[in-house]
Amino acid sequence: MRRNKITIIGAGNVGATAAHWAASRGLGDILLLDVVEGVPQGKALDLLQSGPVDGFSNRITGSNDFADLAGSDVVIITAGLARKPGMSRDDLLAKNVAIVKSCAEQVAKHAPDCVLIVVTNPIDAMVYTAFKVTGFPRERVIGMAGVLDSARYRTFLAEALGVAPRDVNALVMGIHGDNMLPLIRLANVAGVPVTDLLSAEELAAIVHRTQHGGAEIVNHLKTGSAFYTPGLAAVEMAEAVLTDSKRVLPCAAYVEGEFGFSGCFLGVPVVLGDKGVERIIQFKLTDEEQKAMAESETAVRKQMAATGL
Ligand code: LMR
């Protein structure tokens, strides 16, 4: 039986960590691709050698040759610069747009049927770049961010409540930036609304911490940004595609009228299956939530204009 093939472009912290999570979950054969000679090969070999201990038997290889993308079912683009303290994600745009463009060209050439997941920042503009450059249908180009932001939100809620993080259900929509929208009214612990359990002040502090969750880690690390949860979030999405699981995950998807927005990528809940985005789940937002989404859209469009595409 043919095994799934997952290619991760960019063998830096996020890419290598995504490879690690994907191997550990036994998602399929993994190719780590990077322009820096030796790095993807060395990391892939190191990861491969953890197989006997961790119990996986995937093929894991590293390469500098983009022709090796051929046959990929899912491609995850992580290549690009990470921010440092004092920088916003938007400060990465000019450099990362060139990197994502060249990666996307290679994906379109060598893996024209894959589902493409984009992790490079600023994500909403980089996924738009990949969408434009590949010419893939909107179903097959998806940005990672909602899984990461929602995981942060769930973590902070769980900490405040003293409960297991996995029992907290919560959704973050909109841009992967300061204007993101952690929905308070829908957050719950095993079905119990968090608004019944935490004060408005406590919830406001958690929302604010979630919106600035990436910067909090950048300020600790000083030399780069988060990678464990971004890598896992991308793999969670890849797994939903590869297993056709119909999981509902918040992702940056190209909207065509959903929630009243069109022609841009925004974080929304989507059903993921083997074709990629099967459907965006729409529901009625309150006026305040709709306004926050409009602010996200404005910020995304500013980024899109800066890509020059
Ligand atoms: C994150 O949210 O951790 C990533 O987008 C990296 C960053 O620059 O914050």
mmCIF file of C-alpha atoms and ligand atoms in Angstrom:
data_model
loop_
_atom_site.group_PDB
_atom_site.id
_atom_site.type_symbol
_atom_site.label_atom_id
_atom_site.label_comp_id
_atom_site.label_asym_id
_atom_site.label_seq_id
_atom_site.Cartn_x
_atom_site.Cartn_y
_atom_site.Cartn_z
ATOM 1 C CA MET A 1 0.000 0.000 0.000
ATOM 2 C CA ARG A 2 1.249 3.472 -0.863
ATOM 3 C CA ARG A 3 2.028 5.577 2.194
ATOM 4 C CA ASN A 4 1.100 9.245 2.486
ATOM 5 C CA LYS A 5 3.867 11.711 1.751
ATOM 6 C CA ILE A 6 4.200 14.928 3.719
ATOM 7 C CA THR A 7 6.753 17.485 2.630
ATOM 8 C CA ILE A 8 7.809 20.230 4.979
ATOM 9 C CA ILE A 9 9.582 23.154 3.338
ATOM 10 C CA GLY A 10 11.920 24.907 5.747
ATOM 11 C CA ALA A 11 14.014 22.861 8.164
ATOM 12 C CA GLY A 12 14.232 25.524 10.859
ATOM 13 C CA ASN A 13 12.595 25.307 14.260
ATOM 14 C CA VAL A 14 8.989 25.150 13.047
ATOM 15 C CA GLY A 15 9.700 22.817 10.124
ATOM 16 C CA ALA A 16 11.837 20.383 12.102
ATOM 17 C CA THR A 17 9.347 20.356 14.966
ATOM 18 C CA ALA A 18 6.471 19.723 12.561
ATOM 19 C CA ALA A 19 8.468 16.807 11.131
ATOM 20 C CA HIS A 20 8.941 15.482 14.661
ATOM 21 C CA TRP A 21 5.215 15.639 15.481
ATOM 22 C CA ALA A 22 4.300 14.122 12.102
ATOM 23 C CA ALA A 23 6.752 11.242 12.598
ATOM 24 C CA SER A 24 5.557 10.602 16.114
ATOM 25 C CA ARG A 25 1.964 10.430 14.876
ATOM 26 C CA GLY A 26 2.991 8.056 12.077
ATOM 27 C CA LEU A 27 1.370 10.301 9.473
ATOM 28 C CA GLY A 28 3.376 8.957 6.535
ATOM 29 C CA ASP A 29 6.716 9.415 4.808
ATOM 30 C CA ILE A 30 8.251 12.766 5.592
ATOM 31 C CA LEU A 31 10.478 14.896 3.410
ATOM 32 C CA LEU A 32 12.254 17.847 4.965
ATOM 33 C CA LEU A 33 13.254 20.340 2.283
ATOM 34 C CA ASP A 34 15.488 23.383 2.700
ATOM 35 C CA VAL A 35 17.886 25.411 0.591
ATOM 36 C CA VAL A 36 20.640 25.178 3.233
ATOM 37 C CA GLU A 37 22.841 22.249 2.339
ATOM 38 C CA GLY A 38 23.094 19.540 4.972
ATOM 39 C CA VAL A 39 20.527 20.883 7.440
ATOM 40 C CA PRO A 40 17.443 19.004 6.188
ATOM 41 C CA GLN A 41 19.533 15.865 5.633
ATOM 42 C CA GLY A 42 21.059 16.009 9.124
ATOM 43 C CA LYS A 43 17.790 16.737 10.920
ATOM 44 C CA ALA A 44 15.918 14.090 8.930
ATOM 45 C CA LEU A 45 18.542 11.468 9.722
ATOM 46 C CA ASP A 46 18.510 12.359 13.412
ATOM 47 C CA LEU A 47 14.716 12.143 13.499
ATOM 48 C CA LEU A 48 14.725 8.852 11.580
ATOM 49 C CA GLN A 49 16.988 7.355 14.221
ATOM 50 C CA SER A 50 14.391 8.028 16.925
ATOM 51 C CA GLY A 51 12.047 5.574 15.162
ATOM 52 C CA PRO A 52 13.208 2.445 17.011
ATOM 53 C CA VAL A 53 12.646 4.170 20.346
ATOM 54 C CA ASP A 54 9.430 6.025 19.515
ATOM 55 C CA GLY A 55 8.029 3.122 17.538
ATOM 56 C CA PHE A 56 7.337 4.737 14.175
ATOM 57 C CA SER A 57 8.505 3.295 10.879
ATOM 58 C CA ASN A 58 8.040 6.219 8.517
ATOM 59 C CA ARG A 59 10.640 7.068 5.886
ATOM 60 C CA ILE A 60 12.196 10.404 6.777
ATOM 61 C CA THR A 61 14.518 12.109 4.333
ATOM 62 C CA GLY A 62 16.100 15.511 3.872
ATOM 63 C CA SER A 63 16.815 17.239 0.590
ATOM 64 C CA ASN A 64 17.791 20.499 -1.098
ATOM 65 C CA ASP A 65 16.155 19.475 -4.362
ATOM 66 C CA PHE A 66 12.639 20.821 -4.895
ATOM 67 C CA ALA A 67 12.000 18.154 -7.545
ATOM 68 C CA ASP A 68 11.700 15.787 -4.565
ATOM 69 C CA LEU A 69 8.329 17.453 -3.825
ATOM 70 C CA ALA A 70 6.854 15.115 -6.442
ATOM 71 C CA GLY A 71 4.161 12.835 -5.054
ATOM 72 C CA SER A 72 3.496 14.908 -1.928
ATOM 73 C CA ASP A 73 -0.047 14.646 -0.604
ATOM 74 C CA VAL A 74 0.389 17.525 1.804
ATOM 75 C CA VAL A 75 3.023 20.259 1.698
ATOM 76 C CA ILE A 76 3.644 22.520 4.673
ATOM 77 C CA ILE A 77 5.544 25.766 4.024
ATOM 78 C CA THR A 78 7.410 26.966 7.099
ATOM 79 C CA ALA A 79 10.340 28.629 5.291
ATOM 80 C CA GLY A 80 11.030 32.246 6.119
ATOM 81 C CA LEU A 81 12.332 34.541 8.802
ATOM 82 C CA ALA A 82 10.997 34.594 12.356
ATOM 83 C CA ARG A 83 10.527 37.812 14.264
ATOM 84 C CA LYS A 84 12.649 39.049 17.160
ATOM 85 C CA PRO A 85 11.587 41.168 20.156
ATOM 86 C CA GLY A 86 10.210 44.559 19.123
ATOM 87 C CA MET A 87 9.108 43.331 15.691
ATOM 88 C CA SER A 88 5.564 42.736 14.508
ATOM 89 C CA ARG A 89 4.724 39.851 12.199
ATOM 90 C CA ASP A 90 4.122 42.439 9.469
ATOM 91 C CA ASP A 91 7.793 43.457 9.668
ATOM 92 C CA LEU A 92 8.622 40.054 8.133
ATOM 93 C CA LEU A 93 6.414 40.542 5.103
ATOM 94 C CA ALA A 94 8.866 42.017 2.588
ATOM 95 C CA LYS A 95 11.473 39.275 3.080
ATOM 96 C CA ASN A 96 9.091 36.356 3.560
ATOM 97 C CA VAL A 97 6.913 37.156 0.562
ATOM 98 C CA ALA A 98 9.883 36.481 -1.749
ATOM 99 C CA ILE A 99 10.650 33.204 0.042
ATOM 100 C CA VAL A 100 7.044 31.985 0.000
ATOM 101 C CA LYS A 101 6.660 32.980 -3.652
ATOM 102 C CA SER A 102 9.624 30.864 -4.713
ATOM 103 C CA CYS A 103 8.504 27.912 -2.555
ATOM 104 C CA ALA A 104 4.964 28.136 -3.942
ATOM 105 C CA GLU A 105 6.272 28.140 -7.523
ATOM 106 C CA GLN A 106 8.123 24.906 -6.807
ATOM 107 C CA VAL A 107 5.054 23.369 -5.163
ATOM 108 C CA ALA A 108 2.909 24.225 -8.186
ATOM 109 C CA LYS A 109 5.501 22.716 -10.510
ATOM 110 C CA HIS A 110 6.314 19.499 -8.652
ATOM 111 C CA ALA A 111 3.283 18.762 -6.464
ATOM 112 C CA PRO A 112 0.334 20.216 -8.394
ATOM 113 C CA ASP A 113 -2.254 18.052 -6.645
ATOM 114 C CA CYS A 114 -1.209 18.541 -3.040
ATOM 115 C CA VAL A 115 -3.023 20.298 -0.239
ATOM 116 C CA LEU A 116 -0.824 23.221 0.786
ATOM 117 C CA ILE A 117 -0.610 24.474 4.366
ATOM 118 C CA VAL A 118 1.191 27.765 4.979
ATOM 119 C CA VAL A 119 2.772 28.585 8.330
ATOM 120 C CA THR A 120 5.213 31.392 7.414
ATOM 121 C CA ASN A 121 4.387 34.807 8.885
ATOM 122 C CA PRO A 122 2.508 37.024 8.453
ATOM 123 C CA ILE A 123 0.358 33.969 7.787
ATOM 124 C CA ASP A 124 -2.756 35.579 6.300
ATOM 125 C CA ALA A 125 -0.675 37.386 3.655
ATOM 126 C CA MET A 126 1.660 34.451 3.043
ATOM 127 C CA VAL A 127 -1.201 32.022 2.437
ATOM 128 C CA TYR A 128 -2.673 34.577 0.018
ATOM 129 C CA THR A 129 0.719 34.728 -1.733
ATOM 130 C CA ALA A 130 0.809 30.940 -2.055
ATOM 131 C CA PHE A 131 -2.794 30.923 -3.313
ATOM 132 C CA LYS A 132 -2.006 33.488 -6.006
ATOM 133 C CA VAL A 133 1.292 31.940 -7.091
ATOM 134 C CA THR A 134 0.135 28.304 -7.237
ATOM 135 C CA GLY A 135 -3.242 29.060 -8.802
ATOM 136 C CA PHE A 136 -4.598 26.161 -6.718
ATOM 137 C CA PRO A 137 -8.320 26.190 -5.919
ATOM 138 C CA ARG A 138 -9.183 27.768 -2.584
ATOM 139 C CA GLU A 139 -9.906 24.363 -1.039
ATOM 140 C CA ARG A 140 -6.269 23.340 -1.354
ATOM 141 C CA VAL A 141 -4.491 26.356 0.149
ATOM 142 C CA ILE A 142 -4.898 26.811 3.888
ATOM 143 C CA GLY A 143 -3.197 28.956 6.495
ATOM 144 C CA MET A 144 -2.273 27.665 9.932
ATOM 145 C CA ALA A 145 -3.102 29.996 12.786
ATOM 146 C CA GLY A 146 -6.478 29.304 14.331
ATOM 147 C CA VAL A 147 -5.386 25.966 15.791
ATOM 148 C CA LEU A 148 -2.390 27.673 17.394
ATOM 149 C CA ASP A 149 -4.275 30.718 18.678
ATOM 150 C CA SER A 150 -7.175 28.598 19.938
ATOM 151 C CA ALA A 151 -4.703 26.260 21.700
ATOM 152 C CA ARG A 152 -3.208 29.248 23.479
ATOM 153 C CA TYR A 153 -6.644 30.512 24.434
ATOM 154 C CA ARG A 154 -7.640 27.071 25.734
ATOM 155 C CA THR A 155 -4.386 26.779 27.697
ATOM 156 C CA PHE A 156 -4.893 30.116 29.459
ATOM 157 C CA LEU A 157 -8.555 29.352 30.189
ATOM 158 C CA ALA A 158 -7.616 25.928 31.574
ATOM 159 C CA GLU A 159 -4.936 27.462 33.777
ATOM 160 C CA ALA A 160 -7.366 30.019 35.172
ATOM 161 C CA LEU A 161 -9.990 27.349 35.823
ATOM 162 C CA GLY A 162 -7.661 24.630 37.104
ATOM 163 C CA VAL A 163 -9.032 22.100 34.612
ATOM 164 C CA ALA A 164 -7.554 19.818 31.952
ATOM 165 C CA PRO A 165 -6.787 21.878 28.810
ATOM 166 C CA ARG A 166 -8.410 19.314 26.541
ATOM 167 C CA ASP A 167 -11.767 19.832 28.243
ATOM 168 C CA VAL A 168 -11.753 23.497 27.258
ATOM 169 C CA ASN A 169 -13.386 24.246 23.909
ATOM 170 C CA ALA A 170 -12.673 27.675 22.510
ATOM 171 C CA LEU A 171 -12.359 29.299 19.133
ATOM 172 C CA VAL A 172 -10.188 32.133 17.841
ATOM 173 C CA MET A 173 -11.195 33.681 14.514
ATOM 174 C CA GLY A 174 -9.899 36.471 12.263
ATOM 175 C CA ILE A 175 -6.329 37.512 11.545
ATOM 176 C CA HIS A 176 -3.256 35.910 13.118
ATOM 177 C CA GLY A 177 -2.316 39.244 14.655
ATOM 178 C CA ASP A 178 -3.278 41.631 17.416
ATOM 179 C CA ASN A 179 -6.787 41.998 15.938
ATOM 180 C CA MET A 180 -7.569 38.278 16.272
ATOM 181 C CA LEU A 181 -10.915 37.440 17.801
ATOM 182 C CA PRO A 182 -10.945 34.970 20.714
ATOM 183 C CA LEU A 183 -14.690 34.350 21.073
ATOM 184 C CA ILE A 184 -15.742 34.582 24.694
ATOM 185 C CA ARG A 185 -19.387 33.664 24.432
ATOM 186 C CA LEU A 186 -18.649 30.293 22.784
ATOM 187 C CA ALA A 187 -15.807 29.213 25.086
ATOM 188 C CA ASN A 188 -16.813 26.430 27.464
ATOM 189 C CA VAL A 189 -15.495 23.727 29.759
ATOM 190 C CA ALA A 190 -17.127 20.416 28.917
ATOM 191 C CA GLY A 191 -20.165 22.395 27.764
ATOM 192 C CA VAL A 192 -20.306 24.859 30.688
ATOM 193 C CA PRO A 193 -19.874 28.473 29.463
ATOM 194 C CA VAL A 194 -16.718 30.111 30.792
ATOM 195 C CA THR A 195 -18.729 33.289 31.297
ATOM 196 C CA ASP A 196 -20.416 31.457 34.215
ATOM 197 C CA LEU A 197 -17.058 30.525 35.715
ATOM 198 C CA LEU A 198 -14.747 33.522 35.253
ATOM 199 C CA SER A 199 -15.273 37.252 35.726
ATOM 200 C CA ALA A 200 -15.367 39.697 32.805
ATOM 201 C CA GLU A 201 -11.990 41.079 33.968
ATOM 202 C CA GLU A 202 -10.416 37.627 34.083
ATOM 203 C CA LEU A 203 -11.741 36.849 30.623
ATOM 204 C CA ALA A 204 -10.534 40.166 29.210
ATOM 205 C CA ALA A 205 -7.026 39.452 30.534
ATOM 206 C CA ILE A 206 -7.054 35.984 28.933
ATOM 207 C CA VAL A 207 -8.243 37.393 25.613
ATOM 208 C CA HIS A 208 -5.478 39.999 25.686
ATOM 209 C CA ARG A 209 -2.822 37.381 26.546
ATOM 210 C CA THR A 210 -4.041 35.187 23.686
ATOM 211 C CA GLN A 211 -3.889 38.070 21.208
ATOM 212 C CA HIS A 212 -0.281 38.712 22.234
ATOM 213 C CA GLY A 213 0.661 35.079 22.842
ATOM 214 C CA GLY A 214 3.216 34.955 20.028
ATOM 215 C CA ALA A 215 4.987 38.120 21.197
ATOM 216 C CA GLU A 216 5.120 36.803 24.773
ATOM 217 C CA ILE A 217 7.198 33.853 23.558
ATOM 218 C CA VAL A 218 9.336 35.995 21.234
ATOM 219 C CA ASN A 219 10.176 38.210 24.213
ATOM 220 C CA HIS A 220 11.288 35.181 26.216
ATOM 221 C CA LEU A 221 13.292 33.574 23.427
ATOM 222 C CA LYS A 222 14.820 36.813 22.096
ATOM 223 C CA THR A 223 16.289 35.024 19.055
ATOM 224 C CA GLY A 224 13.121 33.742 17.386
ATOM 225 C CA SER A 225 9.536 32.707 17.870
ATOM 226 C CA ALA A 226 7.385 29.787 19.005
ATOM 227 C CA PHE A 227 7.736 26.440 17.272
ATOM 228 C CA TYR A 228 6.329 23.539 19.308
ATOM 229 C CA THR A 229 2.670 24.524 19.024
ATOM 230 C CA PRO A 230 2.926 26.102 15.537
ATOM 231 C CA GLY A 231 4.534 22.860 14.301
ATOM 232 C CA LEU A 232 1.894 20.713 15.974
ATOM 233 C CA ALA A 233 -0.958 22.898 14.733
ATOM 234 C CA ALA A 234 0.193 22.409 11.132
ATOM 235 C CA VAL A 235 0.451 18.658 11.686
ATOM 236 C CA GLU A 236 -3.019 18.557 13.233
ATOM 237 C CA MET A 237 -4.341 20.116 10.019
ATOM 238 C CA ALA A 238 -2.268 17.773 7.830
ATOM 239 C CA GLU A 239 -3.574 14.765 9.729
ATOM 240 C CA ALA A 240 -7.179 15.864 9.206
ATOM 241 C CA VAL A 241 -6.495 16.068 5.465
ATOM 242 C CA LEU A 242 -4.568 12.813 5.194
ATOM 243 C CA THR A 243 -7.130 10.839 7.164
ATOM 244 C CA ASP A 244 -10.127 12.617 5.607
ATOM 245 C CA SER A 245 -11.375 12.993 9.161
ATOM 246 C CA LYS A 246 -13.762 15.968 8.619
ATOM 247 C CA ARG A 247 -12.324 17.551 11.738
ATOM 248 C CA VAL A 248 -13.525 21.075 12.378
ATOM 249 C CA LEU A 249 -10.471 23.253 12.905
ATOM 250 C CA PRO A 250 -10.049 27.009 12.795
ATOM 251 C CA CYS A 251 -7.859 27.816 9.788
ATOM 252 C CA ALA A 252 -7.092 30.753 7.528
ATOM 253 C CA ALA A 253 -9.348 29.993 4.550
ATOM 254 C CA TYR A 254 -10.132 32.034 1.434
ATOM 255 C CA VAL A 255 -13.572 33.483 1.983
ATOM 256 C CA GLU A 256 -16.095 34.009 -0.770
ATOM 257 C CA GLY A 257 -18.998 35.594 1.037
ATOM 258 C CA GLU A 258 -18.713 33.669 4.303
ATOM 259 C CA PHE A 259 -19.351 35.887 7.332
ATOM 260 C CA GLY A 260 -19.881 38.719 4.827
ATOM 261 C CA PHE A 261 -16.264 38.812 3.570
ATOM 262 C CA SER A 262 -14.814 37.974 0.171
ATOM 263 C CA GLY A 263 -11.490 37.774 -1.599
ATOM 264 C CA CYS A 264 -9.115 37.344 1.331
ATOM 265 C CA PHE A 265 -7.928 34.784 3.867
ATOM 266 C CA LEU A 266 -9.464 34.973 7.332
ATOM 267 C CA GLY A 267 -9.451 32.638 10.311
ATOM 268 C CA VAL A 268 -12.748 30.743 10.293
ATOM 269 C CA PRO A 269 -13.909 27.279 11.405
ATOM 270 C CA VAL A 270 -13.516 24.820 8.544
ATOM 271 C CA VAL A 271 -14.267 21.175 7.895
ATOM 272 C CA LEU A 272 -11.052 19.519 6.718
ATOM 273 C CA GLY A 273 -11.081 16.431 4.520
ATOM 274 C CA ASP A 274 -8.897 14.844 1.882
ATOM 275 C CA LYS A 275 -9.602 17.647 -0.620
ATOM 276 C CA GLY A 276 -8.600 20.291 1.941
ATOM 277 C CA VAL A 277 -11.240 22.803 3.020
ATOM 278 C CA GLU A 278 -14.557 21.021 2.480
ATOM 279 C CA ARG A 279 -16.653 23.796 3.895
ATOM 280 C CA ILE A 280 -16.507 26.851 6.080
ATOM 281 C CA ILE A 281 -18.887 26.597 9.010
ATOM 282 C CA GLN A 282 -20.846 29.810 9.232
ATOM 283 C CA PHE A 283 -22.836 31.017 12.184
ATOM 284 C CA LYS A 284 -24.295 34.310 13.310
ATOM 285 C CA LEU A 285 -21.808 36.660 14.943
ATOM 286 C CA THR A 286 -22.900 39.364 17.370
ATOM 287 C CA ASP A 287 -22.521 42.966 16.179
ATOM 288 C CA GLU A 288 -19.406 43.320 18.297
ATOM 289 C CA GLU A 289 -17.866 40.121 16.903
ATOM 290 C CA GLN A 290 -18.740 41.152 13.339
ATOM 291 C CA LYS A 291 -17.015 44.480 13.951
ATOM 292 C CA ALA A 292 -13.916 42.705 15.260
ATOM 293 C CA MET A 293 -13.879 40.476 12.159
ATOM 294 C CA ALA A 294 -14.125 43.589 9.964
ATOM 295 C CA GLU A 295 -11.080 44.999 11.775
ATOM 296 C CA SER A 296 -9.246 41.739 11.069
ATOM 297 C CA GLU A 297 -10.225 41.988 7.419
ATOM 298 C CA THR A 298 -8.903 45.559 7.187
ATOM 299 C CA ALA A 299 -5.575 44.452 8.687
ATOM 300 C CA VAL A 300 -5.379 41.448 6.325
ATOM 301 C CA ARG A 301 -6.097 43.621 3.269
ATOM 302 C CA LYS A 302 -3.297 45.983 4.277
ATOM 303 C CA GLN A 303 -0.919 43.006 4.365
ATOM 304 C CA MET A 304 -2.266 41.720 1.031
ATOM 305 C CA ALA A 305 -1.607 45.101 -0.610
ATOM 306 C CA ALA A 306 1.974 44.952 0.665
ATOM 307 C CA THR A 307 2.572 41.630 -1.115
ATOM 308 C CA GLY A 308 2.168 43.417 -4.453
ATOM 309 C CA LEU A 309 0.068 40.523 -5.795
HETATM 310 C C1 LMR B 1 3.215 32.727 16.924
HETATM 311 O O1 LMR B 1 2.100 33.217 17.107
HETATM 312 O O2 LMR B 1 3.827 32.113 17.802
HETATM 313 C C2 LMR B 1 3.868 32.843 15.582
HETATM 314 O O3 LMR B 1 3.068 33.583 14.728
HETATM 315 C C3 LMR B 1 5.246 33.406 15.661
HETATM 316 C C4 LMR B 1 5.266 34.864 16.082
HETATM 317 O O4 LMR B 1 6.009 35.632 15.461
HETATM 318 O O5 LMR B 1 4.584 35.236 17.022
#
